[in-house]
Amino acid sequence: MAGGVKVGRRRMIDSNGTPGSETNTPVRRLAAVDEKITEAARDVGRSADSVTLIAVSKTFAADDILPVLEAGHRDFGENRVQEALAKWPALKTQFPDTRVHLIGPLQSNKTKDAVGLFDAIHSIHRPKIARAVADEMARQGRTLELFIQVNTGEEEQKAGVMPRDAQRFVAECQQDIGLNIQGLMCIPPTDEEPAVHFAFLAKLASDCGVSGLSMGMSGDFETAIRFGASHVRVGSAIFGERG
């Protein structure tokens, strides 16, 4: 987590009667998540600074996101390129150090917009997409943080490279396409123990020679941290349930 994020959260934790002191607001829930991250990291001898908290703001309007930005948080996640384009250019103008992560699937016809707006993409899973991202980054002169999405549950309805193909695909992205892949991402099946998938992804990342682990959501991010998550994607625990 960036230093500015931690300063912002300490400010709201220590404040009395200031905006964010209410018991059930996104800002206060953000502070509670931050505390849980600190505790989970401490339990396994890690620093909380080694974990990037991505506040998943998909489906929430700019007005809902603004208080969290004002509290100092700077990493946010979106699922859809078009939705992000409707709110983030203006917010990033106001808060230029904000990093927006694409955590949903990317279609090749949205690559230009995605590379122009996002600072990280967590869902690379096909050679066509990887090549489109590489070409567009070169065209725009931008370098994004990139993760390969792995379908650890081998679910037919879910995107992601199959585990047996992950090493080959990472090598293809790095050696043939020229992408700097920082890590792997997964979304465990809802009816399975997430710890099994987190442990598996950590081992797979080591085998692939990458260190980033984008894993863990509102219900299991503490477990993910204990298995080495570098990025956790937390939405409802901060912004509340979506309508």
Short mmCIF file of C-alpha atoms in Angstrom, two decimals:
data_model
loop_
_atom_site.label_atom_id
_atom_site.label_comp_id
_atom_site.label_asym_id
_atom_site.label_seq_id
_atom_site.Cartn_x
_atom_site.Cartn_y
_atom_site.Cartn_z
CA MET A 1 0.00 0.00 0.00
CA ALA A 2 1.27 3.43 -0.84
CA GLY A 3 2.37 5.69 1.96
CA GLY A 4 -0.32 8.23 1.11
CA VAL A 5 -2.96 5.58 1.62
CA LYS A 6 -1.78 4.74 5.11
CA VAL A 7 -1.52 8.40 6.10
CA GLY A 8 -5.06 8.99 4.87
CA ARG A 9 -6.40 6.07 6.85
CA ARG A 10 -4.60 7.06 10.02
CA ARG A 11 -6.10 10.52 9.70
CA MET A 12 -9.64 9.16 9.64
CA ILE A 13 -8.95 6.66 12.42
CA ASP A 14 -7.58 9.39 14.70
CA SER A 15 -10.12 12.05 13.80
CA ASN A 16 -13.06 12.97 16.00
CA GLY A 17 -16.16 14.51 14.52
CA THR A 18 -14.61 14.96 11.09
CA PRO A 19 -15.95 13.55 7.82
CA GLY A 20 -15.56 9.80 7.92
CA SER A 21 -16.15 9.45 11.67
CA GLU A 22 -19.61 7.93 11.13
CA THR A 23 -19.72 4.23 11.89
CA ASN A 24 -20.99 2.90 8.55
CA THR A 25 -19.51 4.87 5.68
CA PRO A 26 -17.11 3.75 2.97
CA VAL A 27 -14.34 5.73 4.65
CA ARG A 28 -14.83 4.01 8.00
CA ARG A 29 -15.18 0.60 6.34
CA LEU A 30 -11.96 1.32 4.47
CA ALA A 31 -10.23 1.96 7.80
CA ALA A 32 -11.57 -1.34 9.16
CA VAL A 33 -10.29 -3.24 6.10
CA ASP A 34 -6.91 -1.57 6.49
CA GLU A 35 -6.71 -2.76 10.09
CA LYS A 36 -7.52 -6.31 9.04
CA ILE A 37 -4.82 -6.17 6.37
CA THR A 38 -2.30 -5.02 8.96
CA GLU A 39 -3.26 -7.83 11.33
CA ALA A 40 -3.25 -10.53 8.65
CA ALA A 41 0.15 -9.41 7.39
CA ARG A 42 1.56 -9.26 10.91
CA ASP A 43 0.36 -12.82 11.58
CA VAL A 44 2.70 -14.15 8.88
CA GLY A 45 5.59 -11.76 9.46
CA ARG A 46 4.78 -9.43 6.57
CA SER A 47 4.55 -5.68 6.41
CA ALA A 48 1.16 -4.22 5.52
CA ASP A 49 3.05 -2.09 3.00
CA SER A 50 3.65 -5.26 0.96
CA VAL A 51 -0.09 -5.50 0.22
CA THR A 52 -1.86 -3.21 -2.23
CA LEU A 53 -5.52 -2.77 -1.38
CA ILE A 54 -7.59 -2.32 -4.53
CA ALA A 55 -10.93 -0.74 -3.59
CA VAL A 56 -13.31 -2.23 -6.15
CA SER A 57 -15.56 0.62 -7.21
CA LYS A 58 -17.40 -1.08 -10.07
CA THR A 59 -21.08 -0.03 -10.31
CA PHE A 60 -20.50 2.87 -7.89
CA ALA A 61 -20.75 6.46 -9.08
CA ALA A 62 -18.08 9.13 -8.80
CA ASP A 63 -19.92 10.68 -5.85
CA ASP A 64 -19.59 7.38 -3.96
CA ILE A 65 -15.89 7.11 -4.75
CA LEU A 66 -14.94 10.70 -3.96
CA PRO A 67 -14.96 10.39 -0.14
CA VAL A 68 -12.58 7.42 -0.34
CA LEU A 69 -10.24 9.41 -2.58
CA GLU A 70 -10.41 12.35 -0.19
CA ALA A 71 -9.47 10.00 2.66
CA GLY A 72 -6.20 9.27 0.85
CA HIS A 73 -6.83 5.96 -0.88
CA ARG A 74 -5.38 5.71 -4.38
CA ASP A 75 -5.86 2.19 -5.81
CA PHE A 76 -9.26 1.31 -7.30
CA GLY A 77 -10.63 -1.56 -9.38
CA GLU A 78 -13.14 -1.61 -12.23
CA ASN A 79 -14.61 -4.49 -14.23
CA ARG A 80 -15.71 -2.73 -17.40
CA VAL A 81 -13.80 -0.32 -19.61
CA GLN A 82 -16.85 1.71 -20.64
CA GLU A 83 -18.04 2.19 -17.08
CA ALA A 84 -14.59 3.29 -15.98
CA LEU A 85 -14.35 5.78 -18.84
CA ALA A 86 -17.53 7.45 -17.63
CA LYS A 87 -16.12 8.40 -14.23
CA TRP A 88 -12.35 8.00 -13.90
CA PRO A 89 -10.90 10.59 -16.31
CA ALA A 90 -12.44 13.41 -14.26
CA LEU A 91 -11.52 11.80 -10.94
CA LYS A 92 -7.93 11.20 -12.06
CA THR A 93 -7.67 14.84 -13.08
CA GLN A 94 -8.61 15.81 -9.55
CA PHE A 95 -6.43 13.10 -7.96
CA PRO A 96 -3.62 12.52 -10.50
CA ASP A 97 -1.71 9.98 -8.39
CA THR A 98 -4.66 7.56 -8.45
CA ARG A 99 -4.09 4.11 -9.95
CA VAL A 100 -7.05 2.37 -11.60
CA HIS A 101 -6.88 -1.41 -12.10
CA LEU A 102 -8.87 -3.34 -14.69
CA ILE A 103 -9.89 -6.53 -12.91
CA GLY A 104 -12.55 -7.70 -15.38
CA PRO A 105 -12.14 -9.24 -18.83
CA LEU A 106 -10.70 -7.11 -21.62
CA GLN A 107 -12.05 -7.30 -25.17
CA SER A 108 -9.58 -6.58 -27.94
CA ASN A 109 -11.72 -3.76 -29.33
CA LYS A 110 -11.45 -1.95 -25.97
CA THR A 111 -7.67 -2.19 -25.76
CA LYS A 112 -6.93 1.38 -26.85
CA ASP A 113 -9.25 2.86 -24.24
CA ALA A 114 -8.06 0.44 -21.57
CA VAL A 115 -4.39 1.21 -22.06
CA GLY A 116 -5.13 4.92 -22.10
CA LEU A 117 -7.02 4.89 -18.82
CA PHE A 118 -5.90 2.01 -16.62
CA ASP A 119 -2.62 1.70 -14.75
CA ALA A 120 -2.82 -2.07 -14.32
CA ILE A 121 -4.61 -4.96 -16.02
CA HIS A 122 -5.18 -8.11 -13.98
CA SER A 123 -6.99 -10.17 -16.61
CA ILE A 124 -4.60 -11.00 -19.47
CA HIS A 125 -5.49 -14.54 -20.52
CA ARG A 126 -5.23 -14.88 -24.31
CA PRO A 127 -2.36 -14.26 -26.78
CA LYS A 128 -4.59 -11.98 -28.86
CA ILE A 129 -5.24 -9.73 -25.87
CA ALA A 130 -1.60 -9.83 -24.79
CA ARG A 131 -0.41 -8.74 -28.24
CA ALA A 132 -3.05 -6.01 -28.47
CA VAL A 133 -1.99 -4.63 -25.08
CA ALA A 134 1.70 -4.74 -26.05
CA ASP A 135 1.03 -2.94 -29.34
CA GLU A 136 -1.15 -0.31 -27.71
CA MET A 137 1.31 0.39 -24.88
CA ALA A 138 4.02 0.96 -27.49
CA ARG A 139 1.72 3.29 -29.46
CA GLN A 140 0.75 5.31 -26.41
CA GLY A 141 4.14 5.21 -24.71
CA ARG A 142 2.64 3.76 -21.53
CA THR A 143 3.76 0.91 -19.29
CA LEU A 144 1.07 -0.87 -17.30
CA GLU A 145 1.34 -3.37 -14.49
CA LEU A 146 0.17 -6.68 -15.97
CA PHE A 147 -1.14 -9.92 -14.47
CA ILE A 148 -2.12 -13.20 -16.08
CA GLN A 149 -5.54 -14.46 -14.99
CA VAL A 150 -5.47 -18.16 -14.14
CA ASN A 151 -8.66 -20.22 -14.02
CA THR A 152 -7.56 -22.23 -11.00
CA GLY A 153 -10.93 -23.97 -10.72
CA GLU A 154 -10.97 -24.83 -14.43
CA GLU A 155 -14.54 -23.50 -14.62
CA GLU A 156 -16.05 -23.43 -18.09
CA GLN A 157 -17.92 -20.18 -17.52
CA LYS A 158 -14.91 -18.29 -16.16
CA ALA A 159 -12.12 -16.56 -18.05
CA GLY A 160 -8.49 -17.34 -17.44
CA VAL A 161 -5.69 -19.51 -18.74
CA MET A 162 -5.81 -23.11 -17.57
CA PRO A 163 -3.23 -23.92 -14.89
CA ARG A 164 -1.47 -26.48 -17.09
CA ASP A 165 -0.89 -23.75 -19.69
CA ALA A 166 0.16 -20.95 -17.34
CA GLN A 167 3.93 -21.38 -17.51
CA ARG A 168 3.89 -21.57 -21.29
CA PHE A 169 1.64 -18.53 -21.59
CA VAL A 170 3.72 -16.42 -19.19
CA ALA A 171 6.83 -17.33 -21.17
CA GLU A 172 5.09 -16.46 -24.45
CA CYS A 173 4.01 -13.07 -23.09
CA GLN A 174 7.46 -12.25 -21.80
CA GLN A 175 9.71 -13.72 -24.47
CA ASP A 176 7.67 -13.55 -27.67
CA ILE A 177 5.33 -10.62 -27.08
CA GLY A 178 7.67 -8.57 -24.88
CA LEU A 179 5.37 -7.93 -21.95
CA ASN A 180 6.67 -7.51 -18.42
CA ILE A 181 4.31 -9.78 -16.48
CA GLN A 182 4.30 -8.90 -12.78
CA GLY A 183 2.18 -11.75 -11.49
CA LEU A 184 -0.86 -13.99 -11.59
CA MET A 185 -4.49 -13.39 -10.66
CA CYS A 186 -7.26 -15.80 -9.70
CA ILE A 187 -10.91 -15.86 -8.64
CA PRO A 188 -11.57 -19.11 -6.77
CA PRO A 189 -14.84 -21.00 -7.30
CA THR A 190 -17.49 -19.78 -4.89
CA ASP A 191 -18.19 -23.26 -3.54
CA GLU A 192 -14.59 -24.25 -2.82
CA GLU A 193 -12.14 -23.41 -0.06
CA PRO A 194 -10.25 -20.32 -1.31
CA ALA A 195 -7.11 -21.16 0.66
CA VAL A 196 -6.49 -24.15 -1.62
CA HIS A 197 -6.58 -21.89 -4.67
CA PHE A 198 -4.42 -19.21 -3.06
CA ALA A 199 -1.77 -21.75 -2.13
CA PHE A 200 -1.90 -23.20 -5.63
CA LEU A 201 -1.56 -19.78 -7.29
CA ALA A 202 1.41 -18.91 -5.08
CA LYS A 203 3.19 -22.11 -6.10
CA LEU A 204 2.30 -21.56 -9.76
CA ALA A 205 3.62 -17.99 -9.68
CA SER A 206 6.91 -19.26 -8.26
CA ASP A 207 7.11 -21.85 -11.04
CA CYS A 208 6.44 -19.10 -13.60
CA GLY A 209 9.11 -16.85 -12.13
CA VAL A 210 6.78 -14.00 -11.18
CA SER A 211 6.12 -12.59 -7.73
CA GLY A 212 2.82 -10.70 -7.90
CA LEU A 213 -0.30 -12.42 -6.56
CA SER A 214 -3.62 -10.69 -7.21
CA MET A 215 -6.02 -12.72 -5.08
CA GLY A 216 -8.51 -12.30 -2.29
CA MET A 217 -11.79 -10.37 -2.16
CA SER A 218 -14.09 -9.05 0.56
CA GLY A 219 -14.81 -12.45 2.10
CA ASP A 220 -11.33 -13.94 2.02
CA PHE A 221 -8.68 -11.23 1.62
CA GLU A 222 -7.14 -11.99 5.04
CA THR A 223 -6.62 -15.60 4.01
CA ALA A 224 -5.12 -14.47 0.71
CA ILE A 225 -2.62 -12.25 2.54
CA ARG A 226 -1.50 -15.18 4.65
CA PHE A 227 -0.76 -17.05 1.41
CA GLY A 228 1.26 -14.18 -0.02
CA ALA A 229 -1.18 -11.89 -1.85
CA SER A 230 0.47 -8.74 -3.15
CA HIS A 231 -2.87 -7.26 -4.27
CA VAL A 232 -6.30 -7.81 -2.71
CA ARG A 233 -9.48 -6.72 -4.48
CA VAL A 234 -12.05 -5.56 -1.92
CA GLY A 235 -15.39 -4.06 -2.95
CA SER A 236 -18.46 -4.68 -0.80
CA ALA A 237 -16.49 -4.55 2.47
CA ILE A 238 -15.68 -0.93 1.60
CA PHE A 239 -18.49 0.42 -0.59
CA GLY A 240 -21.31 -1.81 0.69
CA GLU A 241 -23.51 -4.21 -1.20
CA ARG A 242 -24.30 -3.40 -4.80
CA GLY A 243 -27.88 -2.84 -5.85
#
